[in-house]
mmCIF file of C-alpha atoms in Angstrom:
data_model
loop_
_atom_site.group_PDB
_atom_site.id
_atom_site.type_symbol
_atom_site.label_atom_id
_atom_site.label_comp_id
_atom_site.label_asym_id
_atom_site.label_seq_id
_atom_site.Cartn_x
_atom_site.Cartn_y
_atom_site.Cartn_z
ATOM 1 C CA UNK E 275 145.051 5.446 124.056
ATOM 2 C CA UNK E 276 146.396 5.566 120.395
ATOM 3 C CA UNK E 277 144.866 8.434 118.399
ATOM 4 C CA UNK E 278 144.193 7.672 114.783
ATOM 5 C CA UNK E 279 145.829 9.331 111.914
ATOM 6 C CA UNK E 280 145.091 10.911 109.372
ATOM 7 C CA UNK E 281 146.424 10.294 105.888
ATOM 8 C CA UNK E 282 148.807 12.657 105.738
ATOM 9 C CA UNK E 283 149.855 12.340 108.871
ATOM 10 C CA UNK E 284 150.690 8.258 107.740
ATOM 11 C CA UNK E 285 152.385 9.590 104.232
ATOM 12 C CA UNK E 286 155.089 11.973 106.337
ATOM 13 C CA UNK E 287 155.507 8.758 108.536
ATOM 14 C CA UNK E 288 156.711 6.423 107.081
ATOM 15 C CA UNK E 289 158.959 9.214 104.239
ATOM 16 C CA UNK E 290 160.451 11.063 107.591
ATOM 17 C CA UNK E 291 160.989 6.895 108.048
ATOM 18 C CA UNK E 292 162.264 6.649 104.462
ATOM 19 C CA UNK E 293 164.406 9.990 105.388
ATOM 20 C CA UNK E 294 165.810 8.999 108.505
ATOM 21 C CA UNK E 295 167.869 6.352 106.382
ATOM 22 C CA UNK E 296 169.201 8.288 104.582
ATOM 23 C CA UNK E 297 166.629 8.847 101.872
ATOM 24 C CA UNK E 298 166.648 4.670 100.854
ATOM 25 C CA UNK E 299 164.711 1.579 102.508
ATOM 26 C CA UNK E 300 164.597 -1.381 102.430
ATOM 27 C CA UNK E 301 159.872 -2.228 103.104
ATOM 28 C CA UNK E 302 160.480 -4.682 105.441
ATOM 29 C CA UNK E 303 161.978 -1.559 108.309
ATOM 30 C CA UNK E 304 159.228 0.273 106.857
ATOM 31 C CA UNK E 305 156.865 -2.583 108.226
ATOM 32 C CA UNK E 306 159.134 -2.132 111.930
ATOM 33 C CA UNK E 307 159.010 2.210 111.950
ATOM 34 C CA UNK E 308 155.302 2.993 109.875
ATOM 35 C CA UNK E 309 153.232 1.520 112.330
ATOM 36 C CA UNK E 310 151.282 -0.160 109.823
ATOM 37 C CA UNK E 311 149.753 -3.886 109.381
ATOM 38 C CA UNK E 312 151.119 -5.461 105.653
ATOM 39 C CA UNK E 313 148.742 -4.544 103.361
ATOM 40 C CA UNK E 314 148.282 -0.760 104.530
ATOM 41 C CA UNK E 315 151.523 -0.696 104.065
ATOM 42 C CA UNK E 316 151.464 -2.480 100.295
ATOM 43 C CA UNK E 317 149.026 0.709 99.649
ATOM 44 C CA UNK E 318 150.591 3.163 101.021
ATOM 45 C CA UNK E 319 153.538 2.845 99.225
ATOM 46 C CA UNK E 320 152.311 1.995 95.581
ATOM 47 C CA UNK E 321 150.220 5.426 96.408
ATOM 48 C CA UNK E 322 153.579 7.356 97.329
ATOM 49 C CA UNK E 323 154.889 5.780 94.215
ATOM 50 C CA UNK E 324 151.869 7.028 91.919
ATOM 51 C CA UNK E 325 152.414 9.948 93.484
ATOM 52 C CA UNK E 326 156.215 10.597 93.245
ATOM 53 C CA UNK E 327 157.750 10.474 97.006
ATOM 54 C CA UNK E 328 159.227 7.633 96.331
ATOM 55 C CA UNK E 329 160.766 5.463 93.444
ATOM 56 C CA UNK E 330 160.509 2.106 93.301
ATOM 57 C CA UNK E 331 164.399 0.190 93.792
ATOM 58 C CA UNK E 332 165.171 -3.178 92.154
ATOM 59 C CA UNK E 333 167.836 -5.040 93.132
ATOM 60 C CA UNK E 334 169.180 -8.466 93.116
ATOM 61 C CA UNK E 335 167.237 -9.998 95.478
ATOM 62 C CA UNK E 336 165.685 -7.672 97.345
ATOM 63 C CA UNK E 337 163.798 -4.262 96.544
ATOM 64 C CA UNK E 338 164.499 -0.727 97.871
ATOM 65 C CA UNK E 339 162.605 2.971 98.109
ATOM 66 C CA UNK E 340 164.036 5.791 97.411
ATOM 67 C CA UNK E 341 162.875 8.705 98.383
ATOM 68 C CA UNK E 342 162.396 11.579 95.273
ATOM 69 C CA UNK E 343 162.834 15.119 95.491
ATOM 70 C CA UNK E 344 158.940 15.840 95.080
ATOM 71 C CA UNK E 345 158.610 13.695 98.394
ATOM 72 C CA UNK E 346 161.671 16.019 100.207
ATOM 73 C CA UNK E 347 159.587 19.044 99.367
ATOM 74 C CA UNK E 348 156.541 17.113 101.336
ATOM 75 C CA UNK E 349 158.130 16.320 103.984
ATOM 76 C CA UNK E 350 159.758 20.232 104.430
ATOM 77 C CA UNK E 351 156.230 21.703 103.657
ATOM 78 C CA UNK E 352 154.076 19.534 105.424
ATOM 79 C CA UNK E 353 153.641 21.715 108.882
ATOM 80 C CA UNK E 354 152.242 24.730 106.689
ATOM 81 C CA UNK E 355 150.333 21.200 103.998
ATOM 82 C CA UNK E 356 148.729 20.110 107.794
ATOM 83 C CA UNK E 357 148.196 23.664 108.962
ATOM 84 C CA UNK E 358 146.408 23.862 106.039
ATOM 85 C CA UNK E 359 143.911 20.600 105.736
ATOM 86 C CA UNK E 360 143.311 21.040 109.457
ATOM 87 C CA UNK E 361 141.908 24.380 109.966
ATOM 88 C CA UNK E 362 140.121 24.268 106.285
ATOM 89 C CA UNK E 363 138.659 20.609 107.734
ATOM 90 C CA UNK E 364 140.293 18.938 104.466
ATOM 91 C CA UNK E 365 141.523 15.335 106.968
ATOM 92 C CA UNK E 366 140.629 12.037 106.505
ATOM 93 C CA UNK E 367 141.541 9.308 109.264
ATOM 94 C CA UNK E 368 143.555 6.350 108.204
ATOM 95 C CA UNK E 369 142.049 4.096 106.198
ATOM 96 C CA UNK E 370 142.311 0.839 103.654
ATOM 97 C CA UNK E 371 142.654 3.393 100.238
ATOM 98 C CA UNK R 107 108.277 35.413 89.931
ATOM 99 C CA UNK R 108 111.929 35.607 91.082
ATOM 100 C CA UNK R 109 113.803 38.443 91.440
ATOM 101 C CA UNK R 110 117.795 37.559 91.072
ATOM 102 C CA UNK R 111 117.814 41.897 91.321
ATOM 103 C CA UNK R 112 117.796 42.837 94.568
ATOM 104 C CA UNK R 113 118.676 45.912 95.414
ATOM 105 C CA UNK R 114 117.876 49.574 96.663
ATOM 106 C CA UNK R 115 118.873 52.269 95.062
ATOM 107 C CA UNK R 116 121.343 53.995 98.454
ATOM 108 C CA UNK R 117 123.533 50.179 98.214
ATOM 109 C CA UNK R 118 123.643 50.470 94.158
ATOM 110 C CA UNK R 119 127.260 50.108 94.246
ATOM 111 C CA UNK R 120 128.552 48.171 96.892
ATOM 112 C CA UNK R 121 126.694 44.977 96.995
ATOM 113 C CA UNK R 122 129.327 44.702 93.224
ATOM 114 C CA UNK R 123 132.192 45.206 96.048
ATOM 115 C CA UNK R 124 131.299 43.084 97.964
ATOM 116 C CA UNK R 125 130.329 40.664 95.775
ATOM 117 C CA UNK R 126 134.070 42.139 93.680
ATOM 118 C CA UNK R 127 135.560 40.751 96.753
ATOM 119 C CA UNK R 128 133.774 37.577 97.825
ATOM 120 C CA UNK R 129 135.068 35.639 93.960
ATOM 121 C CA UNK R 130 138.425 37.623 95.046
ATOM 122 C CA UNK R 131 138.410 35.579 98.517
ATOM 123 C CA UNK R 132 137.379 32.139 96.924
ATOM 124 C CA UNK R 133 140.138 33.115 94.208
ATOM 125 C CA UNK R 134 142.751 33.529 96.932
ATOM 126 C CA UNK R 135 141.428 30.265 98.725
ATOM 127 C CA UNK R 136 140.934 27.984 94.873
ATOM 128 C CA UNK R 137 144.095 29.054 94.553
ATOM 129 C CA UNK R 138 146.617 27.818 98.038
ATOM 130 C CA UNK R 139 144.056 24.834 97.712
ATOM 131 C CA UNK R 140 146.485 23.972 93.832
ATOM 132 C CA UNK R 141 149.541 24.931 96.042
ATOM 133 C CA UNK R 142 149.345 22.487 98.950
ATOM 134 C CA UNK R 143 147.927 20.076 96.270
ATOM 135 C CA UNK R 144 150.813 20.416 93.874
ATOM 136 C CA UNK R 145 152.747 19.565 97.209
ATOM 137 C CA UNK R 146 150.975 16.927 99.152
ATOM 138 C CA UNK R 147 149.136 15.205 96.156
ATOM 139 C CA UNK R 148 145.537 15.500 98.354
ATOM 140 C CA UNK R 149 142.414 14.513 96.395
ATOM 141 C CA UNK R 150 141.461 16.996 99.143
ATOM 142 C CA UNK R 151 142.623 20.152 98.653
ATOM 143 C CA UNK R 152 142.521 19.914 94.940
ATOM 144 C CA UNK R 153 139.250 18.983 95.146
ATOM 145 C CA UNK R 154 138.226 22.030 97.647
ATOM 146 C CA UNK R 155 140.182 24.277 95.073
ATOM 147 C CA UNK R 156 138.427 23.441 92.359
ATOM 148 C CA UNK R 157 134.932 24.242 94.314
ATOM 149 C CA UNK R 158 136.322 27.577 95.085
ATOM 150 C CA UNK R 159 137.542 28.519 92.312
ATOM 151 C CA UNK R 160 134.208 27.614 90.220
ATOM 152 C CA UNK R 161 132.215 29.792 93.143
ATOM 153 C CA UNK R 162 134.469 32.625 92.149
ATOM 154 C CA UNK R 163 134.239 32.285 88.670
ATOM 155 C CA UNK R 164 129.951 32.671 89.380
ATOM 156 C CA UNK R 165 130.581 35.892 90.633
ATOM 157 C CA UNK R 166 132.650 37.302 88.749
ATOM 158 C CA UNK R 167 129.911 36.466 86.764
ATOM 159 C CA UNK R 168 127.687 37.689 88.869
ATOM 160 C CA UNK R 169 129.323 41.355 88.708
ATOM 161 C CA UNK R 170 130.267 40.952 85.511
ATOM 162 C CA UNK R 171 125.629 40.816 85.157
ATOM 163 C CA UNK R 172 125.057 43.337 88.238
ATOM 164 C CA UNK R 173 126.928 46.005 85.897
ATOM 165 C CA UNK R 174 124.685 45.402 82.864
ATOM 166 C CA UNK R 175 121.727 45.927 85.166
ATOM 167 C CA UNK R 176 122.852 48.261 87.071
ATOM 168 C CA UNK R 177 122.973 50.372 83.661
ATOM 169 C CA UNK R 178 119.674 48.858 82.819
ATOM 170 C CA UNK R 179 117.197 49.732 86.424
ATOM 171 C CA UNK R 180 116.114 52.684 86.474
ATOM 172 C CA UNK R 181 114.732 54.472 89.457
ATOM 173 C CA UNK R 182 111.744 52.704 92.233
ATOM 174 C CA UNK R 183 111.852 49.741 89.285
ATOM 175 C CA UNK R 184 112.260 46.897 92.510
ATOM 176 C CA UNK R 185 114.222 44.292 90.694
ATOM 177 C CA UNK R 186 115.439 42.097 87.301
ATOM 178 C CA UNK R 187 113.592 38.850 86.802
ATOM 179 C CA UNK R 188 114.922 36.714 84.412
ATOM 180 C CA UNK R 189 112.497 37.916 82.325
ATOM 181 C CA UNK R 190 113.995 40.855 82.264
ATOM 182 C CA UNK R 191 117.155 39.944 80.820
ATOM 183 C CA UNK R 192 118.510 39.853 76.760
ATOM 184 C CA UNK R 193 119.774 36.051 75.564
ATOM 185 C CA UNK R 194 123.228 37.112 76.893
ATOM 186 C CA UNK R 195 122.463 37.888 80.114
ATOM 187 C CA UNK R 196 120.304 35.049 80.998
ATOM 188 C CA UNK R 197 123.379 32.336 80.021
ATOM 189 C CA UNK R 198 125.013 34.491 82.365
ATOM 190 C CA UNK R 199 122.671 34.291 85.482
ATOM 191 C CA UNK R 200 122.597 30.515 84.588
ATOM 192 C CA UNK R 201 125.293 29.858 84.449
ATOM 193 C CA UNK R 202 125.763 31.805 87.570
ATOM 194 C CA UNK R 203 123.596 30.083 89.284
ATOM 195 C CA UNK R 204 124.844 26.719 87.880
ATOM 196 C CA UNK R 205 129.239 27.527 88.692
ATOM 197 C CA UNK R 206 128.377 28.512 92.608
ATOM 198 C CA UNK R 207 126.201 24.415 92.379
ATOM 199 C CA UNK R 208 128.370 23.046 90.107
ATOM 200 C CA UNK R 209 130.979 24.174 93.392
ATOM 201 C CA UNK R 210 129.147 23.873 95.947
ATOM 202 C CA UNK R 211 128.138 20.272 95.207
ATOM 203 C CA UNK R 212 133.114 19.273 94.604
ATOM 204 C CA UNK R 213 133.009 20.689 98.462
ATOM 205 C CA UNK R 214 130.016 18.201 99.960
ATOM 206 C CA UNK R 215 131.106 15.679 97.470
ATOM 207 C CA UNK R 216 135.067 15.243 98.860
ATOM 208 C CA UNK R 217 133.432 15.079 102.582
ATOM 209 C CA UNK R 218 131.983 11.963 102.058
ATOM 210 C CA UNK R 219 133.698 8.861 102.097
ATOM 211 C CA UNK R 220 132.693 7.792 99.132
ATOM 212 C CA UNK R 221 134.790 8.764 95.907
ATOM 213 C CA UNK R 222 134.065 7.807 92.547
ATOM 214 C CA UNK R 223 133.394 10.232 89.098
ATOM 215 C CA UNK R 224 129.256 8.127 89.614
ATOM 216 C CA UNK R 225 128.919 9.169 92.407
ATOM 217 C CA UNK R 226 130.303 13.071 92.003
ATOM 218 C CA UNK R 227 128.379 12.447 88.638
ATOM 219 C CA UNK R 228 125.021 11.851 90.382
ATOM 220 C CA UNK R 229 125.226 14.773 92.786
ATOM 221 C CA UNK R 230 125.700 16.739 90.346
ATOM 222 C CA UNK R 231 122.901 15.624 87.845
ATOM 223 C CA UNK R 232 119.751 14.710 91.357
ATOM 224 C CA UNK R 233 120.856 19.222 92.178
ATOM 225 C CA UNK R 234 120.803 20.205 88.489
ATOM 226 C CA UNK R 235 118.146 18.234 86.612
ATOM 227 C CA UNK R 236 115.432 19.657 89.014
ATOM 228 C CA UNK R 237 116.826 23.242 88.629
ATOM 229 C CA UNK R 238 116.868 22.885 84.882
ATOM 230 C CA UNK R 239 113.381 20.968 84.897
ATOM 231 C CA UNK R 240 111.842 23.882 86.530
ATOM 232 C CA UNK R 241 109.650 26.934 86.491
ATOM 233 C CA UNK R 242 110.611 28.565 89.331
ATOM 234 C CA UNK R 243 114.415 28.350 89.299
ATOM 235 C CA UNK R 244 115.795 30.959 91.658
ATOM 236 C CA UNK R 245 113.549 29.357 94.760
ATOM 237 C CA UNK R 246 114.861 26.465 93.555
ATOM 238 C CA UNK R 247 118.397 27.349 93.818
ATOM 239 C CA UNK R 248 117.885 29.485 97.209
ATOM 240 C CA UNK R 249 116.751 25.246 99.310
ATOM 241 C CA UNK R 250 119.431 23.564 96.938
ATOM 242 C CA UNK R 251 122.657 25.025 97.713
ATOM 243 C CA UNK R 252 120.915 25.513 101.378
ATOM 244 C CA UNK R 253 120.666 21.678 101.759
ATOM 245 C CA UNK R 254 124.477 21.969 100.326
ATOM 246 C CA UNK R 255 125.391 24.108 102.813
ATOM 247 C CA UNK R 256 123.661 22.947 105.616
ATOM 248 C CA UNK R 257 124.976 19.411 104.890
ATOM 249 C CA UNK R 258 128.587 21.729 104.244
ATOM 250 C CA UNK R 259 127.928 23.448 108.370
ATOM 251 C CA UNK R 260 128.299 20.124 109.667
ATOM 252 C CA UNK R 261 130.929 18.585 107.527
ATOM 253 C CA UNK R 262 132.352 21.608 109.816
ATOM 254 C CA UNK R 263 130.337 21.039 112.897
ATOM 255 C CA UNK R 264 132.669 17.196 113.194
ATOM 256 C CA UNK R 265 135.910 18.562 111.975
ATOM 257 C CA UNK R 266 135.863 21.287 114.589
ATOM 258 C CA UNK R 267 134.526 18.449 117.566
ATOM 259 C CA UNK R 268 137.526 16.083 116.057
ATOM 260 C CA UNK R 269 140.217 18.766 116.084
ATOM 261 C CA UNK R 270 138.732 21.900 118.132
ATOM 262 C CA UNK R 271 141.123 23.921 115.782
ATOM 263 C CA UNK R 272 139.784 27.883 116.481
ATOM 264 C CA UNK R 273 140.795 28.209 112.541
ATOM 265 C CA UNK R 274 137.928 25.409 111.210
ATOM 266 C CA UNK R 275 135.529 26.450 114.519
ATOM 267 C CA UNK R 276 136.308 30.146 112.098
ATOM 268 C CA UNK R 277 135.121 28.074 108.605
ATOM 269 C CA UNK R 278 131.949 26.514 110.631
ATOM 270 C CA UNK R 279 130.520 29.799 111.105
ATOM 271 C CA UNK R 280 131.370 31.735 108.063
ATOM 272 C CA UNK R 281 129.187 28.259 105.789
ATOM 273 C CA UNK R 282 126.859 28.953 108.644
ATOM 274 C CA UNK R 283 125.869 32.381 108.287
ATOM 275 C CA UNK R 284 126.726 31.672 103.992
ATOM 276 C CA UNK R 285 123.419 29.306 105.529
ATOM 277 C CA UNK R 286 121.670 32.225 107.413
ATOM 278 C CA UNK R 287 122.224 35.134 104.133
ATOM 279 C CA UNK R 288 120.740 32.153 101.399
ATOM 280 C CA UNK R 289 117.664 30.819 103.926
ATOM 281 C CA UNK R 290 117.493 35.039 104.621
ATOM 282 C CA UNK R 291 117.232 35.651 101.337
ATOM 283 C CA UNK R 292 115.018 33.577 100.487
ATOM 284 C CA UNK R 293 113.241 34.581 104.017
ATOM 285 C CA UNK R 294 112.593 37.685 102.418
ATOM 286 C CA UNK R 295 111.142 36.905 98.808
ATOM 287 C CA UNK R 296 109.983 40.201 97.032
ATOM 288 C CA UNK R 297 109.795 42.987 98.948
ATOM 289 C CA UNK R 298 111.990 44.349 101.306
ATOM 290 C CA UNK R 299 115.668 45.426 100.441
ATOM 291 C CA UNK R 300 116.852 45.873 103.730
ATOM 292 C CA UNK R 301 116.990 42.009 103.996
ATOM 293 C CA UNK R 302 117.360 42.074 101.172
ATOM 294 C CA UNK R 303 121.391 44.026 101.966
ATOM 295 C CA UNK R 304 121.446 42.474 105.239
ATOM 296 C CA UNK R 305 121.438 39.150 104.190
ATOM 297 C CA UNK R 306 124.573 40.625 101.753
ATOM 298 C CA UNK R 307 125.989 41.523 104.833
ATOM 299 C CA UNK R 308 126.731 38.236 106.406
ATOM 300 C CA UNK R 309 127.647 36.418 103.242
ATOM 301 C CA UNK R 310 130.086 39.961 103.773
ATOM 302 C CA UNK R 311 131.504 38.493 107.025
ATOM 303 C CA UNK R 312 131.113 34.480 106.383
ATOM 304 C CA UNK R 313 133.946 36.121 103.453
ATOM 305 C CA UNK R 314 135.833 37.590 106.049
ATOM 306 C CA UNK R 315 136.181 35.010 108.643
ATOM 307 C CA UNK R 316 137.782 32.633 105.381
ATOM 308 C CA UNK R 317 140.014 34.848 105.065
ATOM 309 C CA UNK R 318 140.507 35.786 108.000
ATOM 310 C CA UNK R 319 142.077 31.760 108.713
ATOM 311 C CA UNK R 320 142.700 31.524 105.348
ATOM 312 C CA UNK R 321 145.702 34.453 106.513
ATOM 313 C CA UNK R 322 146.318 33.037 110.017
ATOM 314 C CA UNK R 323 147.142 29.962 108.370
ATOM 315 C CA UNK R 324 149.891 31.267 105.775
ATOM 316 C CA UNK R 325 151.353 33.395 108.711
ATOM 317 C CA UNK R 326 151.646 30.882 111.456
ATOM 318 C CA UNK R 327 153.904 28.536 109.712
ATOM 319 C CA UNK R 328 155.156 30.847 107.378
ATOM 320 C CA UNK R 329 156.283 32.401 111.270
ATOM 321 C CA UNK R 330 157.452 27.290 112.310
#
């Protein structure tokens, strides 16, 4: 049975998906790879833009998302963040933001 | 009359050193939480850091207050009550209580799923307003802070049940010890030096467990 992810795990999965596409990706690819509903994906993407982990790039007839330095730093230090939040009970289950 | 200082002569100085250690531990947790917030932009880390920062400052105020009391306390005097203190001392004593309370409220607030400044303000008001208007502030502080610590214990029990993480278990035991030391001090009432000292050692054990959990977390990820 699929274990519910924490919010941090979802953020990690999304950023990792973007990194896997050389740091730039279209929303549909995120939807396929991140195992989220469209609404939740939109919510998470808004939050990631707000937190400065990704940047939205508007192209002629589409848009894509790019990983920022902050986003790369999050991926690099993810283990540290997860360990601390798990140890001190700060993890929050995947849910609507 | 409730006493805020009830240390036997043979323990003078040790209580100050211990409370300084509590302040230092809380400050370390706060600092690391803010570092984690810097990386993750996670609201919970920021609140956790803020809560522990307030608790750390409250202990520092208590250290300063106790050092003042140390110079005033005479041999044979059982303890100091709020009425004994000058205005500055009383302000410091109340600041200690309020900051500690708000620190605990901040930690409890972050465990709630519901979010919003109104909820936080309500929690602060519900705890502080009775405290401000009470005639027995010390005992009411102990009761309210015990309730908040109990909520934190329940949160960490649930987290441990969910994650089975040993460091979460350490944190659960730490908060349980803090709760017991609070209740213990309350039960000790006004005349028992030894039980007050025992309560302080329970607090020491709690903060050592928190420090150990923090160091193990940092060490584990630096070796990964």
